[in-house]
PDB file of C-alpha atoms in Angstrom:
ATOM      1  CA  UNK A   1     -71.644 -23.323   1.071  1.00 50.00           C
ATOM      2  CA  UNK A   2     -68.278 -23.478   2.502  1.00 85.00           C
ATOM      3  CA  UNK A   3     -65.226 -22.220   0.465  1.00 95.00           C
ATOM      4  CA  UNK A   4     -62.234 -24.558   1.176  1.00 98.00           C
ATOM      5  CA  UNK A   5     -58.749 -24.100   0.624  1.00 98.00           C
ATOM      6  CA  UNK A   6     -55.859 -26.504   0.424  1.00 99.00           C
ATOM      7  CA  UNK A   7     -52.693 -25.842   1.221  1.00 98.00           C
ATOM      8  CA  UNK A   8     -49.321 -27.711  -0.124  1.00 97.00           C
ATOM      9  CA  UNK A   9     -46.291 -26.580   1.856  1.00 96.00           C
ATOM     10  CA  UNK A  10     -43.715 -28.257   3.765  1.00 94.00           C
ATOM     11  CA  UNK A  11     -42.515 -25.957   6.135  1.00 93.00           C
ATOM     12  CA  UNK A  12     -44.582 -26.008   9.245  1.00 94.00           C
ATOM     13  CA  UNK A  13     -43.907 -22.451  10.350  1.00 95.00           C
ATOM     14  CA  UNK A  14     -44.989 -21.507   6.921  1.00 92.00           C
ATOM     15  CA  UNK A  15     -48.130 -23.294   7.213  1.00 95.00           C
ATOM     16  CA  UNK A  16     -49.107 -22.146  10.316  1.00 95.00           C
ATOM     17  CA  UNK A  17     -48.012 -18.191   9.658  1.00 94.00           C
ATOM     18  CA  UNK A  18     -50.089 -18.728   6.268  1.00 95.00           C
ATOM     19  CA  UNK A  19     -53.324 -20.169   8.214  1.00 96.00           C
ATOM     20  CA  UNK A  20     -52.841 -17.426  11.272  1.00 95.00           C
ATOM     21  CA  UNK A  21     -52.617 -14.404   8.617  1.00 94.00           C
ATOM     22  CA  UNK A  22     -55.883 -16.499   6.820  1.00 95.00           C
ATOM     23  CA  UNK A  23     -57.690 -15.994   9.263  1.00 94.00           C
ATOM     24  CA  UNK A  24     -56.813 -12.606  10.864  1.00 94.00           C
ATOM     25  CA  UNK A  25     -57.880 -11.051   7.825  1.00 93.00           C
ATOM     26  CA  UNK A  26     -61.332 -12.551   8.177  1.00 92.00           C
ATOM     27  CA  UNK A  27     -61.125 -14.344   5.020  1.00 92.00           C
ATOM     28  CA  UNK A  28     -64.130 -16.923   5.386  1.00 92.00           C
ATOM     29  CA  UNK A  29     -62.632 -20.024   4.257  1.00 96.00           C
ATOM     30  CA  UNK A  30     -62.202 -23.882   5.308  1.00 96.00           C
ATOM     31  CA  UNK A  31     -58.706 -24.738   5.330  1.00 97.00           C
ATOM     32  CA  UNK A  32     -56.722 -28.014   4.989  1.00 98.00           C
ATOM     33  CA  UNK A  33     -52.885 -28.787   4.416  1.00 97.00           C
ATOM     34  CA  UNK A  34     -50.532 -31.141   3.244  1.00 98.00           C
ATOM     35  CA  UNK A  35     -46.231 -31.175   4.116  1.00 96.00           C
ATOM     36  CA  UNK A  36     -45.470 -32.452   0.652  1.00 96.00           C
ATOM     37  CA  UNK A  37     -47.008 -32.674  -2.918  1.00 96.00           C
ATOM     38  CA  UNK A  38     -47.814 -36.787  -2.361  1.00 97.00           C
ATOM     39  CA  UNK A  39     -49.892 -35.974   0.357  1.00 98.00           C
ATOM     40  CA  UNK A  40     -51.382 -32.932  -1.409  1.00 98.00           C
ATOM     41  CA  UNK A  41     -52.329 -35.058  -4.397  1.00 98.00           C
ATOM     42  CA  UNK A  42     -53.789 -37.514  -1.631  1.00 98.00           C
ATOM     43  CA  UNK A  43     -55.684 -34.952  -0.003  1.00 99.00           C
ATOM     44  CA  UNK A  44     -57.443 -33.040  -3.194  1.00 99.00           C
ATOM     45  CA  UNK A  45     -58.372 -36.853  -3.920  1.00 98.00           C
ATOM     46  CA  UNK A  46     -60.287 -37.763  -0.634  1.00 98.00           C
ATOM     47  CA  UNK A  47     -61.952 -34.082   0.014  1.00 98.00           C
ATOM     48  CA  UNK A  48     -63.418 -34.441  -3.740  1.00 97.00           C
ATOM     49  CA  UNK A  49     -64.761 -37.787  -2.800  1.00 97.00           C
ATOM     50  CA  UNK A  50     -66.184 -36.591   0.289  1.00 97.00           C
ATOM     51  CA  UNK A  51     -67.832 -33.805  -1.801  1.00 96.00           C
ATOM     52  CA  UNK A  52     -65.217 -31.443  -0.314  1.00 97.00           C
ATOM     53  CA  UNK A  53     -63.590 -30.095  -3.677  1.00 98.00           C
ATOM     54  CA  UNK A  54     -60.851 -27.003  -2.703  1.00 98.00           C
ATOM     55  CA  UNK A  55     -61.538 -23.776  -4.544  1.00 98.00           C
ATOM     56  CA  UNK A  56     -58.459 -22.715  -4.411  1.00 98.00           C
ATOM     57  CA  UNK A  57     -54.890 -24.928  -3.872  1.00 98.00           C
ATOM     58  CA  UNK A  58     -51.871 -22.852  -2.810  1.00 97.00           C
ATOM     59  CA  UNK A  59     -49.112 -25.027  -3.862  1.00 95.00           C
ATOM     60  CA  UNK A  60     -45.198 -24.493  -2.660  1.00 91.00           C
ATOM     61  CA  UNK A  61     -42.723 -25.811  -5.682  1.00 86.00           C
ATOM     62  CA  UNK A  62     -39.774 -27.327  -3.888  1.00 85.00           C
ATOM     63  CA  UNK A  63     -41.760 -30.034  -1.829  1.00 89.00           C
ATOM     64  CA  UNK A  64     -40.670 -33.396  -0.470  1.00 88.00           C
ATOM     65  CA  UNK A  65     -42.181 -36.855  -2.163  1.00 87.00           C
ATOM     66  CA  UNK A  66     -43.686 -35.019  -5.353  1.00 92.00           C
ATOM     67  CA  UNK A  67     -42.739 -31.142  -6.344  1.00 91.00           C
ATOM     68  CA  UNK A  68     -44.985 -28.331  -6.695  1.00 92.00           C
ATOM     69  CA  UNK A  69     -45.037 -29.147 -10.511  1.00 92.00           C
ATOM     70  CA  UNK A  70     -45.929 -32.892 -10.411  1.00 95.00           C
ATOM     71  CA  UNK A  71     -48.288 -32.314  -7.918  1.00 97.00           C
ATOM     72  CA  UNK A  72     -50.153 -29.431  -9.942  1.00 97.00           C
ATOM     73  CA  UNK A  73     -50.315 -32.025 -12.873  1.00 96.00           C
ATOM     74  CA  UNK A  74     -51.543 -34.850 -10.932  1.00 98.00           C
ATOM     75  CA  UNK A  75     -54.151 -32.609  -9.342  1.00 98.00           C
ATOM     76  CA  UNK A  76     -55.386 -31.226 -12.635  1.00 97.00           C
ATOM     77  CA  UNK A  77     -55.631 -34.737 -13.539  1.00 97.00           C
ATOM     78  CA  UNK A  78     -57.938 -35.786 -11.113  1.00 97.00           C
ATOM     79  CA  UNK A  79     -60.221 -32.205 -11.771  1.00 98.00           C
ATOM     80  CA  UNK A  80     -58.941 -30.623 -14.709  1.00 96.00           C
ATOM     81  CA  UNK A  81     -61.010 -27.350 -13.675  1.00 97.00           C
ATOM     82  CA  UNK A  82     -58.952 -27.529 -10.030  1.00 98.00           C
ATOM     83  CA  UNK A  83     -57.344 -23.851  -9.200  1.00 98.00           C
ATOM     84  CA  UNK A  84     -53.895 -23.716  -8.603  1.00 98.00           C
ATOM     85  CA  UNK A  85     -51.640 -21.071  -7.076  1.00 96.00           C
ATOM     86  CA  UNK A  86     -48.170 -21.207  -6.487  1.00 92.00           C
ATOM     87  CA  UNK A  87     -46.162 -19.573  -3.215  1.00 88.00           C
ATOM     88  CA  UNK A  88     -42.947 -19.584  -3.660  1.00 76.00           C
ATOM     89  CA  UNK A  89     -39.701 -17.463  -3.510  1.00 73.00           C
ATOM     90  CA  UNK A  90     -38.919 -19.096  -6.847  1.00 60.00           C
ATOM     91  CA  UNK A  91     -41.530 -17.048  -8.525  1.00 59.00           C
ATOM     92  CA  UNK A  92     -38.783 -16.270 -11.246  1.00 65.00           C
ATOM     93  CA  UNK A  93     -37.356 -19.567 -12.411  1.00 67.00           C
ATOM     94  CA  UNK A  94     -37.667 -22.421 -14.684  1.00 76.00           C
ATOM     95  CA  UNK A  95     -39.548 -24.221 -11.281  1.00 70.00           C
ATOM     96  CA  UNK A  96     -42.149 -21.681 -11.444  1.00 74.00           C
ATOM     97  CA  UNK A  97     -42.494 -22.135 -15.561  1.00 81.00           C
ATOM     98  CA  UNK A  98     -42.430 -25.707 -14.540  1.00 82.00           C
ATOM     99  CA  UNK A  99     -46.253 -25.215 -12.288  1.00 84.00           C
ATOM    100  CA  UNK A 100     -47.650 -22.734 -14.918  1.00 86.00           C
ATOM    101  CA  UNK A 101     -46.755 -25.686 -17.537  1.00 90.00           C
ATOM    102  CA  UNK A 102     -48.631 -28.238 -14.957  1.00 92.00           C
ATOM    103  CA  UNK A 103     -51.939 -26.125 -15.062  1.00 92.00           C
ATOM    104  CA  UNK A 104     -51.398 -23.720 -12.103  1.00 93.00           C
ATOM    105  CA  UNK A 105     -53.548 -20.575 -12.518  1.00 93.00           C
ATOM    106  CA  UNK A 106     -50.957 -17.675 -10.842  1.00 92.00           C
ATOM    107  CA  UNK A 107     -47.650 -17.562  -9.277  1.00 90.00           C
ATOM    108  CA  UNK A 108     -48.109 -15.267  -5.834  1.00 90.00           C
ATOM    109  CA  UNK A 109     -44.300 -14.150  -5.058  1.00 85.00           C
ATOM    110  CA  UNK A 110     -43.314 -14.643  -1.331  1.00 84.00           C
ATOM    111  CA  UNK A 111     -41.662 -11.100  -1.656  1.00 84.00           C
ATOM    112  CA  UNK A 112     -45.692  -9.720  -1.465  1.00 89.00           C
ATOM    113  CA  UNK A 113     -45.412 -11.556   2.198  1.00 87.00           C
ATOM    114  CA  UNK A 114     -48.435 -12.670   4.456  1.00 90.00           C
ATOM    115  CA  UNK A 115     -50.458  -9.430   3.541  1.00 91.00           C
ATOM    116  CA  UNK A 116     -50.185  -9.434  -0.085  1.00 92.00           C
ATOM    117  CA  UNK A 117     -50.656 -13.311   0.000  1.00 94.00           C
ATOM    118  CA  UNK A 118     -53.875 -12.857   1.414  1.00 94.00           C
ATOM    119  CA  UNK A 119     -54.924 -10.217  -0.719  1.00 94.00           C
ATOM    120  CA  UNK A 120     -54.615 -12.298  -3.459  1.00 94.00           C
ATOM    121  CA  UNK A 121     -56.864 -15.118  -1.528  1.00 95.00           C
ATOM    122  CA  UNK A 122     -59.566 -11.919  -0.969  1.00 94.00           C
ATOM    123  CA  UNK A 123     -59.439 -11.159  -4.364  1.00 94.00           C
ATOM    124  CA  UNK A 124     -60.060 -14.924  -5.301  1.00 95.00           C
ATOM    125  CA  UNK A 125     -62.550 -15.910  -3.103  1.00 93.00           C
ATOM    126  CA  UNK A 126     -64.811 -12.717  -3.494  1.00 87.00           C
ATOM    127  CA  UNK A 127     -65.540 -14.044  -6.893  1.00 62.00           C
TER     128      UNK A 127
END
């Protein structure tokens, strides 16, 4: 069975430095992304449909449409056991109290950078 992972961030660099260090560290996993927390609610919506449920959502906080926050609580809406974790340089602010109050599982820091980030998506998915 395919692991899948959806990402929610708006920066396209980001995304694509976030996919690129993914898979360099060999971590087996089927991504998809979304630019902004409408579109990330969207997404999580269709893949479950299609039988596709994420194990794992990374979710930015400061996104376009539909923060980090609203998103999180929409998305645990839809599947309340959904696994949420946010990446954000705001690890340390009422946003981030804001996504652990929506349902999201972990703050990762952006200070840990690419590495750390995907040591904490090894750690996850070897479960």
């Amino acid at each position: 069975m395919n692991r899948i992972l959806l990402i929610v961030e708006d920066e396209t660099d980001m995304q694509e430095l976030m996919k690129r260090y993914i898979k360099k560290a060999g971590v087996d996993v089927e991504i998809y992304s979304a630019y902004d927390g409408k579109e990330g609610v969207e997404l999580y919506r269709k893949l479950l449909k299609e039988g596709k449920r994420p194990d794992l959502v990374t979710m930015d906080l400061k996104l376009p449409e539909l923060d980090g926050g609203e998103a999180t609580k929409k998305i645990k809406e839809i599947d309340k056991d959904a696994v949420v974790y946010g990446f954000t340089a705001f690890f340390d602010t009422d946003w981030a109290k804001r996504l652990m109050r929506a349902g999201a599982t972990k703050i990762i820091p952006r200070y840990v950078g690419f590495d750390g980030f995907v040591r904490e998506l090894q750690t996850f998915f070897k479960k």
